[in-house]
Amino acid sequence: MINFRIDGRSAAPPYLQIVQQVRQALRMGVLDVGDQLPTVREVVAATAVNPNTVLKAYRDLEREGLVHARAGHGTFVLSRPPGPPPGTHSRLGRSLARWVREARAAGLDDESIESLLRLTLQAAPEEEIA
Amino acid sequence: MTAPAVPERHPTAAVIQTRGLVKQFRRVTALSDCDVTVPEGRICALIGPNGAGKTTLLRLLSGLARPTAGEMRVLDGPPRQDPVFLSEVGYLAQEIPLYRRFTAEEHISIGAHLNRRWDPTSVRDRLTSLHIPLDRAAGSLSGGQRAQLALSLTLAKKPRLVLLDEPVAALDPLARRHFLATMADAVAADGITVVLSSHLLADLERVVDYLILLSASQVQLCGDIDTLLAEHRVLVGPRKDPAAIAKTHTIVQAVHTARQTTLLVRGNAPVIDPAWESSEAGLEEMVLAYMGQDASPEISHLTTVGDEQ
């Protein structure tokens, strides 16, 4: 089971935050096929968001084919979003963390690191990376 | 307990519908020409500055006051002082109606005598889960605990519509969150409809999906929040007369500085002049624009939506 965090100051509306957090949990392997999502009442009780917001998020996820609502039972994970298996993210995350440590040691602040990453993404078109 | 699956939302009937509602106290007009619609299953914020007519509207809807003119339909007919109507509408006044010397348990027993339907277990479960003692006088509880007790008692009569007058204004942030979660849970569990008034929107933003905006006794906006936001835009450009924009859009608010003009407009027509940079309006931005001095009175008749729902 996962917990949702709703940030009132985020630019993303609450329903999108729920959708993104489910997708992220699937990518990271926190949620797997067959797992149950929290019920609407559980989410509402924990976050005080509007129940219709949760319904909208779950319907979006269902339309994407990621989850499936079984009447009277709850909402369950049907498949993972397309992309590499969960281990890939944590492996790349670890090597990125090493690189960030190196960058900080070299005197780069967070803003410079972010702009360097953006520039690198722009400079290398997708085919070249793949 | 098995979890409920995701039900599909069907377009639902209006739980509240008013037309040309007027309330006058001697020579003071508290509410003027008020048309609002609230569909079933919504959590509706009733927003407006102090003295805008929020309490008056809630008292009319609950049947505690009678309108000077106009029509109202609440649930299945006009609000009235009969047992059926009163059992289906829960009204929580701003001064929390509790007996200071009575405990929660005693309030639960009183409720059992006064109500047609009564669910004492729900009150005990909720208060216990929030560590609110059932055996202490209500007067010795904290403000947040008293508000929870009053809300739980209101919900225990299993109403279809709950009207809450400034319920969170006096609560600290944590008590506010708990109060709103209890309210939203009742909506999720039983599909009830809630209208809650506040002079602040920020606390309610995540929990409400419908809005009635009152200002100076008039309804400025009424509708589904996502729909209202999609109909409004903010335009920023070099200082100029917005007359050209006014031909295709309703200008709700115009703010001019020496160099720059910022408009909040209603309408989805494309803005052709490239001098204007167009962006989405935020909820608070939209509400403040309507409450602000620049909102012209002649646009208020354009601003009620939701009649089609």
GROMACS .gro file of C-alpha atoms in nm:
model
  439
    1MET     CA    1   0.000   0.000   0.000
    2ILE     CA    2   0.124   0.351  -0.069
    3ASN     CA    3   0.050   0.688   0.090
    4PHE     CA    4  -0.024   0.992  -0.120
    5ARG     CA    5   0.119   1.333  -0.035
    6ILE     CA    6  -0.081   1.625  -0.165
    7ASP     CA    7   0.114   1.950  -0.185
    8GLY     CA    8  -0.119   2.249  -0.187
    9ARG     CA    9   0.152   2.474  -0.330
   10SER     CA   10   0.240   2.245  -0.622
   11ALA     CA   11   0.156   2.368  -0.970
   12ALA     CA   12   0.009   2.023  -1.046
   13PRO     CA   13  -0.355   1.987  -0.936
   14PRO     CA   14  -0.416   1.727  -0.661
   15TYR     CA   15  -0.563   1.464  -0.898
   16LEU     CA   16  -0.249   1.481  -1.115
   17GLN     CA   17  -0.028   1.449  -0.807
   18ILE     CA   18  -0.205   1.121  -0.724
   19VAL     CA   19  -0.169   0.996  -1.084
   20GLN     CA   20   0.202   1.087  -1.088
   21GLN     CA   21   0.268   0.925  -0.749
   22VAL     CA   22   0.107   0.597  -0.860
   23ARG     CA   23   0.308   0.597  -1.184
   24GLN     CA   24   0.625   0.674  -0.990
   25ALA     CA   25   0.554   0.395  -0.737
   26LEU     CA   26   0.506   0.154  -1.029
   27ARG     CA   27   0.832   0.261  -1.195
   28MET     CA   28   1.024   0.230  -0.870
   29GLY     CA   29   0.872  -0.109  -0.793
   30VAL     CA   30   0.701   0.017  -0.475
   31LEU     CA   31   0.376  -0.101  -0.632
   32ASP     CA   32   0.351  -0.420  -0.835
   33VAL     CA   33   0.092  -0.592  -1.052
   34GLY     CA   34  -0.194  -0.718  -0.834
   35ASP     CA   35  -0.134  -0.470  -0.552
   36GLN     CA   36  -0.431  -0.274  -0.425
   37LEU     CA   37  -0.444   0.105  -0.425
   38PRO     CA   38  -0.574   0.274  -0.110
   39THR     CA   39  -0.951   0.311  -0.114
   40VAL     CA   40  -1.104   0.650  -0.184
   41ARG     CA   41  -1.204   0.676   0.183
   42GLU     CA   42  -0.853   0.596   0.300
   43VAL     CA   43  -0.704   0.865   0.078
   44VAL     CA   44  -0.966   1.119   0.182
   45ALA     CA   45  -0.921   1.046   0.552
   46ALA     CA   46  -0.543   1.081   0.524
   47THR     CA   47  -0.520   1.389   0.303
   48ALA     CA   48  -0.858   1.571   0.325
   49VAL     CA   49  -0.879   1.595  -0.055
   50ASN     CA   50  -1.214   1.587  -0.229
   51PRO     CA   51  -1.334   1.229  -0.294
   52ASN     CA   52  -1.408   1.322  -0.655
   53THR     CA   53  -1.039   1.415  -0.694
   54VAL     CA   54  -0.935   1.061  -0.601
   55LEU     CA   55  -1.202   0.911  -0.828
   56LYS     CA   56  -1.080   1.127  -1.116
   57ALA     CA   57  -0.719   1.017  -1.060
   58TYR     CA   58  -0.813   0.648  -1.042
   59ARG     CA   59  -1.026   0.679  -1.356
   60ASP     CA   60  -0.732   0.838  -1.540
   61LEU     CA   61  -0.508   0.550  -1.431
   62GLU     CA   62  -0.773   0.302  -1.540
   63ARG     CA   63  -0.798   0.468  -1.881
   64GLU     CA   64  -0.420   0.434  -1.915
   65GLY     CA   65  -0.463   0.063  -1.847
   66LEU     CA   66  -0.246   0.075  -1.533
   67VAL     CA   67  -0.515  -0.013  -1.279
   68HIS     CA   68  -0.847  -0.191  -1.275
   69ALA     CA   69  -1.145  -0.120  -1.048
   70ARG     CA   70  -1.324  -0.434  -0.927
   71ALA     CA   71  -1.671  -0.351  -0.803
   72GLY     CA   72  -1.698  -0.404  -0.428
   73HIS     CA   73  -1.331  -0.500  -0.392
   74GLY     CA   74  -1.119  -0.198  -0.473
   75THR     CA   75  -0.872  -0.076  -0.732
   76PHE     CA   76  -0.581  -0.301  -0.829
   77VAL     CA   77  -0.264  -0.261  -1.033
   78LEU     CA   78  -0.303  -0.420  -1.374
   79SER     CA   79   0.028  -0.337  -1.540
   80ARG     CA   80   0.339  -0.122  -1.512
   81PRO     CA   81   0.387   0.186  -1.731
   82PRO     CA   82   0.612   0.125  -2.033
   83GLY     CA   83   0.979   0.165  -1.956
   84PRO     CA   84   1.273  -0.026  -1.813
   85PRO     CA   85   1.227  -0.261  -1.513
   86PRO     CA   86   1.227  -0.104  -1.162
   87GLY     CA   87   1.589  -0.194  -1.081
   88THR     CA   88   1.711   0.032  -1.362
   89HIS     CA   89   1.593   0.347  -1.186
   90SER     CA   90   1.762   0.276  -0.858
   91ARG     CA   91   2.085   0.168  -1.033
   92LEU     CA   92   2.096   0.487  -1.243
   93GLY     CA   93   1.991   0.689  -0.937
   94ARG     CA   94   2.296   0.558  -0.749
   95SER     CA   95   2.539   0.643  -1.028
   96LEU     CA   96   2.379   0.988  -1.061
   97ALA     CA   97   2.422   1.042  -0.687
   98ARG     CA   98   2.795   0.966  -0.728
   99TRP     CA   99   2.814   1.220  -1.010
  100VAL     CA  100   2.630   1.484  -0.803
  101ARG     CA  101   2.877   1.435  -0.517
  102GLU     CA  102   3.161   1.486  -0.763
  103ALA     CA  103   2.995   1.798  -0.908
  104ARG     CA  104   2.942   1.948  -0.561
  105ALA     CA  105   3.299   1.870  -0.465
  106ALA     CA  106   3.404   2.059  -0.779
  107GLY     CA  107   3.210   2.363  -0.651
  108LEU     CA  108   2.888   2.347  -0.854
  109ASP     CA  109   2.572   2.460  -0.675
  110ASP     CA  110   2.228   2.301  -0.734
  111GLU     CA  111   2.124   2.561  -0.988
  112SER     CA  112   2.438   2.505  -1.198
  113ILE     CA  113   2.391   2.128  -1.177
  114GLU     CA  114   2.029   2.158  -1.293
  115SER     CA  115   2.120   2.383  -1.585
  116LEU     CA  116   2.408   2.155  -1.682
  117LEU     CA  117   2.169   1.858  -1.687
  118ARG     CA  118   1.918   2.053  -1.898
  119LEU     CA  119   2.189   2.160  -2.142
  120THR     CA  120   2.317   1.803  -2.171
  121LEU     CA  121   1.967   1.670  -2.239
  122GLN     CA  122   1.917   1.933  -2.509
  123ALA     CA  123   2.260   1.881  -2.665
  124ALA     CA  124   2.222   1.504  -2.699
  125PRO     CA  125   1.923   1.407  -2.915
  126GLU     CA  126   1.744   1.087  -2.817
  127GLU     CA  127   1.881   0.865  -3.096
  128GLU     CA  128   2.237   0.948  -2.998
  129ILE     CA  129   2.175   0.841  -2.639
  130ALA     CA  130   1.998   0.522  -2.742
  131MET     CA  131  -1.411  -0.483   0.523
  132THR     CA  132  -1.404  -0.480   0.148
  133ALA     CA  133  -1.307  -0.156  -0.017
  134PRO     CA  134  -1.551   0.017  -0.249
  135ALA     CA  135  -1.442   0.021  -0.611
  136VAL     CA  136  -1.439   0.335  -0.821
  137PRO     CA  137  -1.798   0.420  -0.901
  138GLU     CA  138  -1.875   0.607  -1.221
  139ARG     CA  139  -2.016   0.953  -1.171
  140HIS     CA  140  -2.349   1.014  -1.336
  141PRO     CA  141  -2.481   1.360  -1.403
  142THR     CA  142  -2.690   1.415  -1.096
  143ALA     CA  143  -2.987   1.622  -0.999
  144ALA     CA  144  -2.939   1.950  -0.817
  145VAL     CA  145  -2.964   1.922  -0.440
  146ILE     CA  146  -2.995   2.300  -0.410
  147GLN     CA  147  -3.155   2.530  -0.661
  148THR     CA  148  -3.256   2.890  -0.596
  149ARG     CA  149  -3.400   3.151  -0.827
  150GLY     CA  150  -3.429   3.524  -0.760
  151LEU     CA  151  -3.381   3.471  -0.389
  152VAL     CA  152  -3.405   3.792  -0.182
  153LYS     CA  153  -3.371   3.843   0.193
  154GLN     CA  154  -3.430   4.182   0.351
  155PHE     CA  155  -3.401   4.278   0.714
  156ARG     CA  156  -3.603   4.601   0.743
  157ARG     CA  157  -3.424   4.827   0.499
  158VAL     CA  158  -3.105   4.621   0.473
  159THR     CA  159  -3.076   4.379   0.181
  160ALA     CA  160  -2.878   4.077   0.302
  161LEU     CA  161  -2.918   3.879  -0.020
  162SER     CA  162  -3.028   4.004  -0.357
  163ASP     CA  163  -3.144   3.818  -0.667
  164CYS     CA  164  -2.958   3.502  -0.574
  165ASP     CA  165  -2.951   3.218  -0.831
  166VAL     CA  166  -2.742   2.918  -0.727
  167THR     CA  167  -2.734   2.548  -0.813
  168VAL     CA  168  -2.542   2.277  -0.628
  169PRO     CA  169  -2.542   1.922  -0.773
  170GLU     CA  170  -2.547   1.611  -0.555
  171GLY     CA  171  -2.228   1.472  -0.402
  172ARG     CA  172  -2.033   1.796  -0.418
  173ILE     CA  173  -1.836   1.979  -0.152
  174CYS     CA  174  -1.921   2.341  -0.217
  175ALA     CA  175  -1.732   2.638  -0.074
  176LEU     CA  176  -1.950   2.940   0.001
  177ILE     CA  177  -1.696   3.219  -0.009
  178GLY     CA  178  -1.732   3.589   0.053
  179PRO     CA  179  -1.611   3.870   0.273
  180ASN     CA  180  -1.772   3.918   0.615
  181GLY     CA  181  -2.122   4.054   0.576
  182ALA     CA  182  -2.160   3.928   0.218
  183GLY     CA  183  -2.471   3.724   0.301
  184LYS     CA  184  -2.320   3.377   0.358
  185THR     CA  185  -2.496   3.307   0.688
  186THR     CA  186  -2.823   3.444   0.549
  187LEU     CA  187  -2.807   3.205   0.252
  188LEU     CA  188  -2.727   2.904   0.474
  189ARG     CA  189  -3.014   2.991   0.711
  190LEU     CA  190  -3.255   3.019   0.418
  191LEU     CA  191  -3.140   2.683   0.276
  192SER     CA  192  -3.176   2.514   0.615
  193GLY     CA  193  -3.530   2.644   0.662
  194LEU     CA  194  -3.434   2.851   0.969
  195ALA     CA  195  -3.522   3.175   0.789
  196ARG     CA  196  -3.775   3.259   0.520
  197PRO     CA  197  -3.693   3.453   0.205
  198THR     CA  198  -3.848   3.793   0.131
  199ALA     CA  199  -3.888   3.688  -0.233
  200GLY     CA  200  -3.776   3.419  -0.477
  201GLU     CA  201  -3.787   3.041  -0.503
  202MET     CA  202  -3.581   2.765  -0.345
  203ARG     CA  203  -3.566   2.391  -0.385
  204VAL     CA  204  -3.354   2.200  -0.136
  205LEU     CA  205  -3.348   1.819  -0.176
  206ASP     CA  206  -3.705   1.743  -0.285
  207GLY     CA  207  -3.887   2.070  -0.225
  208PRO     CA  208  -3.880   2.405  -0.048
  209PRO     CA  209  -3.707   2.411   0.293
  210ARG     CA  210  -3.965   2.361   0.566
  211GLN     CA  211  -3.989   2.285   0.937
  212ASP     CA  212  -4.116   1.929   0.902
  213PRO     CA  213  -3.954   1.616   1.048
  214VAL     CA  214  -3.860   1.467   0.710
  215PHE     CA  215  -3.682   1.778   0.584
  216LEU     CA  216  -3.512   1.842   0.918
  217SER     CA  217  -3.383   1.484   0.934
  218GLU     CA  218  -3.225   1.514   0.591
  219VAL     CA  219  -3.048   1.846   0.641
  220GLY     CA  220  -2.767   1.892   0.894
  221TYR     CA  221  -2.696   2.253   0.983
  222LEU     CA  222  -2.402   2.354   1.199
  223ALA     CA  223  -2.415   2.716   1.309
  224GLN     CA  224  -2.102   2.922   1.363
  225GLU     CA  225  -2.149   2.927   1.741
  226ILE     CA  226  -2.106   2.551   1.792
  227PRO     CA  227  -2.433   2.424   1.941
  228LEU     CA  228  -2.318   2.203   2.233
  229TYR     CA  229  -2.422   2.185   2.598
  230ARG     CA  230  -2.108   2.283   2.788
  231ARG     CA  231  -2.181   2.067   3.095
  232PHE     CA  232  -2.273   1.754   2.896
  233THR     CA  233  -2.025   1.490   2.785
  234ALA     CA  234  -2.000   1.352   2.432
  235GLU     CA  235  -2.173   1.035   2.554
  236GLU     CA  236  -2.461   1.245   2.690
  237HIS     CA  237  -2.488   1.436   2.363
  238ILE     CA  238  -2.510   1.100   2.183
  239SER     CA  239  -2.802   0.994   2.409
  240ILE     CA  240  -2.982   1.325   2.355
  241GLY     CA  241  -2.941   1.286   1.979
  242ALA     CA  242  -3.098   0.942   1.992
  243HIS     CA  243  -3.414   1.098   2.139
  244LEU     CA  244  -3.430   1.393   1.902
  245ASN     CA  245  -3.365   1.228   1.566
  246ARG     CA  246  -3.552   0.989   1.341
  247ARG     CA  247  -3.232   0.820   1.223
  248TRP     CA  248  -2.935   0.802   1.454
  249ASP     CA  249  -2.598   0.629   1.428
  250PRO     CA  250  -2.428   0.650   1.771
  251THR     CA  251  -2.152   0.408   1.672
  252SER     CA  252  -2.015   0.643   1.405
  253VAL     CA  253  -1.974   0.923   1.661
  254ARG     CA  254  -1.799   0.700   1.916
  255ASP     CA  255  -1.568   0.548   1.653
  256ARG     CA  256  -1.468   0.885   1.511
  257LEU     CA  257  -1.406   1.051   1.848
  258THR     CA  258  -1.213   0.750   1.977
  259SER     CA  259  -0.993   0.742   1.668
  260LEU     CA  260  -0.909   1.111   1.729
  261HIS     CA  261  -0.847   1.047   2.103
  262ILE     CA  262  -1.134   1.275   2.206
  263PRO     CA  263  -1.269   1.163   2.547
  264LEU     CA  264  -1.635   1.060   2.552
  265ASP     CA  265  -1.674   1.118   2.926
  266ARG     CA  266  -1.561   1.479   2.966
  267ALA     CA  267  -1.786   1.787   2.965
  268ALA     CA  268  -1.794   1.950   2.621
  269GLY     CA  269  -1.697   2.280   2.784
  270SER     CA  270  -1.359   2.135   2.886
  271LEU     CA  271  -1.269   2.011   2.536
  272SER     CA  272  -1.047   2.213   2.301
  273GLY     CA  273  -1.201   2.416   2.019
  274GLY     CA  274  -1.097   2.156   1.764
  275GLN     CA  275  -1.240   1.870   1.972
  276ARG     CA  276  -1.571   2.056   2.019
  277ALA     CA  277  -1.592   2.117   1.643
  278GLN     CA  278  -1.528   1.745   1.576
  279LEU     CA  279  -1.794   1.647   1.829
  280ALA     CA  280  -2.048   1.884   1.675
  281LEU     CA  281  -1.971   1.763   1.321
  282SER     CA  282  -1.986   1.397   1.425
  283LEU     CA  283  -2.325   1.456   1.590
  284THR     CA  284  -2.447   1.636   1.276
  285LEU     CA  285  -2.336   1.341   1.059
  286ALA     CA  286  -2.485   1.085   1.300
  287LYS     CA  287  -2.836   1.174   1.190
  288LYS     CA  288  -2.737   1.057   0.839
  289PRO     CA  289  -2.840   1.374   0.656
  290ARG     CA  290  -2.831   1.401   0.276
  291LEU     CA  291  -2.720   1.764   0.286
  292VAL     CA  292  -2.488   1.928   0.540
  293LEU     CA  293  -2.464   2.306   0.575
  294LEU     CA  294  -2.166   2.434   0.777
  295ASP     CA  295  -2.128   2.801   0.871
  296GLU     CA  296  -1.759   2.904   0.903
  297PRO     CA  297  -1.671   2.567   1.056
  298VAL     CA  298  -1.290   2.592   1.044
  299ALA     CA  299  -1.229   2.964   1.101
  300ALA     CA  300  -1.141   2.921   1.471
  301LEU     CA  301  -0.944   2.594   1.439
  302ASP     CA  302  -0.569   2.541   1.436
  303PRO     CA  303  -0.424   2.386   1.116
  304LEU     CA  304  -0.420   2.026   1.243
  305ALA     CA  305  -0.775   2.041   1.383
  306ARG     CA  306  -0.882   2.201   1.056
  307ARG     CA  307  -0.731   1.915   0.855
  308HIS     CA  308  -0.902   1.656   1.078
  309PHE     CA  309  -1.235   1.836   1.055
  310LEU     CA  310  -1.221   1.857   0.675
  311ALA     CA  311  -1.110   1.493   0.647
  312THR     CA  312  -1.410   1.384   0.856
  313MET     CA  313  -1.637   1.588   0.634
  314ALA     CA  314  -1.485   1.456   0.309
  315ASP     CA  315  -1.504   1.100   0.440
  316ALA     CA  316  -1.879   1.138   0.492
  317VAL     CA  317  -1.905   1.251   0.130
  318ALA     CA  318  -1.699   0.952   0.011
  319ALA     CA  319  -1.890   0.704   0.227
  320ASP     CA  320  -2.249   0.820   0.192
  321GLY     CA  321  -2.250   1.049  -0.113
  322ILE     CA  322  -2.383   1.343   0.089
  323THR     CA  323  -2.362   1.701  -0.035
  324VAL     CA  324  -2.185   1.967   0.172
  325VAL     CA  325  -2.192   2.347   0.158
  326LEU     CA  326  -1.943   2.517   0.388
  327SER     CA  327  -1.889   2.889   0.422
  328SER     CA  328  -1.560   3.064   0.478
  329HIS     CA  329  -1.409   3.404   0.421
  330LEU     CA  330  -1.084   3.229   0.328
  331LEU     CA  331  -1.042   2.986   0.044
  332ALA     CA  332  -0.683   2.870   0.098
  333ASP     CA  333  -0.773   2.613   0.368
  334LEU     CA  334  -1.049   2.463   0.162
  335GLU     CA  335  -0.884   2.451  -0.178
  336ARG     CA  336  -0.801   2.081  -0.181
  337VAL     CA  337  -1.131   1.962  -0.040
  338VAL     CA  338  -1.390   2.161  -0.235
  339ASP     CA  339  -1.490   2.100  -0.598
  340TYR     CA  340  -1.768   2.354  -0.629
  341LEU     CA  341  -1.784   2.725  -0.555
  342ILE     CA  342  -2.039   2.990  -0.472
  343LEU     CA  343  -1.887   3.337  -0.444
  344LEU     CA  344  -2.093   3.604  -0.271
  345SER     CA  345  -1.993   3.966  -0.257
  346ALA     CA  346  -2.205   4.260  -0.147
  347SER     CA  347  -2.522   4.043  -0.121
  348GLN     CA  348  -2.484   3.926  -0.483
  349VAL     CA  349  -2.379   3.593  -0.635
  350GLN     CA  350  -2.062   3.665  -0.834
  351LEU     CA  351  -1.979   3.307  -0.934
  352CYS     CA  352  -2.142   2.968  -0.898
  353GLY     CA  353  -2.019   2.647  -1.056
  354ASP     CA  354  -1.778   2.355  -1.077
  355ILE     CA  355  -1.432   2.489  -0.987
  356ASP     CA  356  -1.245   2.323  -1.276
  357THR     CA  357  -1.503   2.455  -1.522
  358LEU     CA  358  -1.484   2.806  -1.378
  359LEU     CA  359  -1.104   2.804  -1.392
  360ALA     CA  360  -1.109   2.688  -1.754
  361GLU     CA  361  -1.329   2.987  -1.841
  362HIS     CA  362  -1.092   3.246  -1.694
  363ARG     CA  363  -0.749   3.368  -1.806
  364VAL     CA  364  -0.492   3.619  -1.694
  365LEU     CA  365  -0.357   3.851  -1.963
  366VAL     CA  366  -0.043   4.055  -1.904
  367GLY     CA  367   0.083   4.315  -2.149
  368PRO     CA  368   0.230   4.663  -2.189
  369ARG     CA  369  -0.001   4.929  -2.050
  370LYS     CA  370  -0.291   4.985  -2.287
  371ASP     CA  371  -0.663   5.039  -2.302
  372PRO     CA  372  -0.826   4.692  -2.288
  373ALA     CA  373  -1.119   4.801  -2.509
  374ALA     CA  374  -1.025   4.554  -2.786
  375ILE     CA  375  -1.019   4.263  -2.540
  376ALA     CA  376  -1.353   4.374  -2.394
  377LYS     CA  377  -1.518   4.303  -2.733
  378THR     CA  378  -1.446   3.929  -2.704
  379HIS     CA  379  -1.401   3.876  -2.329
  380THR     CA  380  -1.559   3.995  -2.006
  381ILE     CA  381  -1.301   4.191  -1.810
  382VAL     CA  382  -1.343   4.095  -1.447
  383GLN     CA  383  -1.051   4.295  -1.318
  384ALA     CA  384  -0.800   4.534  -1.474
  385VAL     CA  385  -0.489   4.644  -1.286
  386HIS     CA  386  -0.270   4.912  -1.444
  387THR     CA  387   0.078   5.022  -1.348
  388ALA     CA  388   0.277   5.290  -1.530
  389ARG     CA  389   0.414   5.032  -1.777
  390GLN     CA  390   0.195   4.725  -1.751
  391THR     CA  391  -0.168   4.614  -1.764
  392THR     CA  392  -0.288   4.291  -1.601
  393LEU     CA  393  -0.636   4.164  -1.681
  394LEU     CA  394  -0.839   3.879  -1.542
  395VAL     CA  395  -1.090   3.794  -1.812
  396ARG     CA  396  -1.373   3.550  -1.857
  397GLY     CA  397  -1.427   3.384  -2.194
  398ASN     CA  398  -1.246   3.135  -2.411
  399ALA     CA  399  -1.221   3.338  -2.733
  400PRO     CA  400  -0.864   3.342  -2.865
  401VAL     CA  401  -0.655   3.650  -2.785
  402ILE     CA  402  -0.513   3.759  -3.120
  403ASP     CA  403  -0.303   4.058  -3.014
  404PRO     CA  404   0.047   3.913  -2.947
  405ALA     CA  405   0.118   4.192  -2.697
  406TRP     CA  406  -0.088   4.001  -2.440
  407GLU     CA  407   0.073   3.709  -2.264
  408SER     CA  408  -0.205   3.472  -2.166
  409SER     CA  409  -0.188   3.227  -1.873
  410GLU     CA  410  -0.420   3.015  -1.664
  411ALA     CA  411  -0.594   3.178  -1.371
  412GLY     CA  412  -0.543   3.034  -1.023
  413LEU     CA  413  -0.839   2.977  -0.794
  414GLU     CA  414  -0.739   3.238  -0.539
  415GLU     CA  415  -0.653   3.488  -0.813
  416MET     CA  416  -0.995   3.442  -0.973
  417VAL     CA  417  -1.182   3.471  -0.644
  418LEU     CA  418  -0.993   3.783  -0.535
  419ALA     CA  419  -1.059   3.945  -0.872
  420TYR     CA  420  -1.433   3.902  -0.825
  421MET     CA  421  -1.419   4.020  -0.465
  422GLY     CA  422  -1.202   4.320  -0.558
  423GLN     CA  423  -1.329   4.672  -0.609
  424ASP     CA  424  -1.267   4.659  -0.982
  425ALA     CA  425  -1.535   4.397  -1.047
  426SER     CA  426  -1.805   4.595  -1.223
  427PRO     CA  427  -2.158   4.532  -1.095
  428GLU     CA  428  -2.305   4.492  -1.444
  429ILE     CA  429  -2.116   4.167  -1.506
  430SER     CA  430  -2.268   3.982  -1.212
  431HIS     CA  431  -2.563   3.860  -1.417
  432LEU     CA  432  -2.321   3.689  -1.657
  433THR     CA  433  -2.140   3.501  -1.391
  434THR     CA  434  -2.377   3.233  -1.275
  435VAL     CA  435  -2.307   2.900  -1.436
  436GLY     CA  436  -2.426   2.554  -1.347
  437ASP     CA  437  -2.792   2.591  -1.447
  438GLU     CA  438  -2.739   2.323  -1.708
  439GLN     CA  439  -2.612   2.067  -1.459
   0.00000   0.00000   0.00000
